[in-house]
Amino acid sequence: LLQTYMGFERYEDAGKVLEGTLKEYPSQMVIMQLLPYAEMIYVKGLGQPDKAKEIFNQYKDKITDEKTRAFLEAKIKGYDSKKPL
């Protein structure tokens, strides 16, 4: 459903599915599979990097893989550095 909404450029609906799925199934495997969609939907589709950052912050502590967690933290810092002065 998530990919179908994205294919039709219905990014708000895709975001609702993404967030609902992450809340319903907060396992590490699901989180790692779905977090890349947060950037596709909220940054590229809707132009809302703060929302992607919020989702990354919400779930990064549930990731036990250090490289993945470091990647998420780098993404979060990247969003912070792109804020206008």
Short mmCIF file of C-alpha atoms in Angstrom, two decimals:
data_model
loop_
_atom_site.label_atom_id
_atom_site.label_comp_id
_atom_site.label_asym_id
_atom_site.label_seq_id
_atom_site.Cartn_x
_atom_site.Cartn_y
_atom_site.Cartn_z
CA LEU A 1 0.00 0.00 0.00
CA LEU A 2 2.87 2.33 0.86
CA GLN A 3 4.51 1.85 -2.52
CA THR A 4 1.18 2.19 -4.34
CA TYR A 5 0.52 5.57 -2.73
CA MET A 6 4.03 6.67 -3.59
CA GLY A 7 3.57 5.54 -7.18
CA PHE A 8 0.51 7.76 -7.43
CA GLU A 9 2.39 10.58 -5.68
CA ARG A 10 -0.05 10.49 -2.78
CA TYR A 11 2.71 11.18 -0.29
CA GLU A 12 0.49 12.21 2.60
CA ASP A 13 -1.36 8.90 2.42
CA ALA A 14 1.95 7.05 2.10
CA GLY A 15 3.20 8.85 5.21
CA LYS A 16 0.14 7.76 7.18
CA VAL A 17 0.72 4.15 6.15
CA LEU A 18 4.41 4.41 7.03
CA GLU A 19 3.80 5.85 10.48
CA GLY A 20 0.95 3.43 11.20
CA THR A 21 3.06 0.44 10.21
CA LEU A 22 6.01 1.58 12.31
CA LYS A 23 3.76 2.03 15.34
CA GLU A 24 1.96 -1.29 14.82
CA TYR A 25 5.09 -3.35 14.10
CA PRO A 26 8.04 -1.67 15.88
CA SER A 27 10.46 -4.57 15.38
CA GLN A 28 14.00 -3.77 14.33
CA MET A 29 13.55 -5.58 11.01
CA VAL A 30 10.46 -3.56 10.07
CA ILE A 31 12.04 -0.30 11.20
CA MET A 32 15.17 -0.90 9.13
CA GLN A 33 13.09 -1.77 6.06
CA LEU A 34 10.77 1.22 6.33
CA LEU A 35 12.95 4.10 7.54
CA PRO A 36 14.32 4.83 4.05
CA TYR A 37 10.75 5.57 2.99
CA ALA A 38 10.59 8.37 5.55
CA GLU A 39 13.13 10.31 3.54
CA MET A 40 11.49 9.52 0.21
CA ILE A 41 8.07 10.57 1.45
CA TYR A 42 8.77 13.49 3.74
CA VAL A 43 11.92 15.02 2.27
CA LYS A 44 11.64 14.34 -1.44
CA GLY A 45 7.86 14.04 -1.79
CA LEU A 46 6.50 16.57 0.68
CA GLY A 47 9.49 18.80 1.39
CA GLN A 48 9.18 18.23 5.15
CA PRO A 49 12.63 17.19 6.39
CA ASP A 50 11.64 17.95 9.98
CA LYS A 51 9.07 15.15 9.82
CA ALA A 52 11.67 12.67 8.53
CA LYS A 53 14.01 13.81 11.28
CA GLU A 54 11.28 13.27 13.87
CA ILE A 55 10.70 9.71 12.65
CA PHE A 56 14.43 8.94 12.56
CA ASN A 57 14.80 10.25 16.13
CA GLN A 58 11.81 8.25 17.29
CA TYR A 59 13.14 4.91 16.04
CA LYS A 60 16.95 5.19 15.99
CA ASP A 61 17.31 3.90 19.55
CA LYS A 62 15.51 0.69 18.60
CA ILE A 63 18.24 -0.14 16.08
CA THR A 64 21.01 -2.28 17.56
CA ASP A 65 23.29 -2.14 14.52
CA GLU A 66 25.83 0.60 15.25
CA LYS A 67 26.48 1.43 11.58
CA THR A 68 22.80 1.90 10.88
CA ARG A 69 22.33 4.03 13.98
CA ALA A 70 25.36 6.15 13.01
CA PHE A 71 23.89 6.55 9.52
CA LEU A 72 20.59 7.79 10.99
CA GLU A 73 22.38 10.20 13.28
CA ALA A 74 24.33 11.58 10.31
CA LYS A 75 21.06 12.03 8.39
CA ILE A 76 19.55 13.89 11.34
CA LYS A 77 22.58 16.19 11.61
CA GLY A 78 22.39 16.77 7.85
CA TYR A 79 18.81 17.98 8.18
CA ASP A 80 19.85 20.32 11.00
CA SER A 81 22.66 21.83 8.92
CA LYS A 82 20.29 22.62 6.03
CA LYS A 83 18.03 24.88 8.09
CA PRO A 84 18.02 28.50 6.95
CA LEU A 85 19.66 31.04 9.25
#
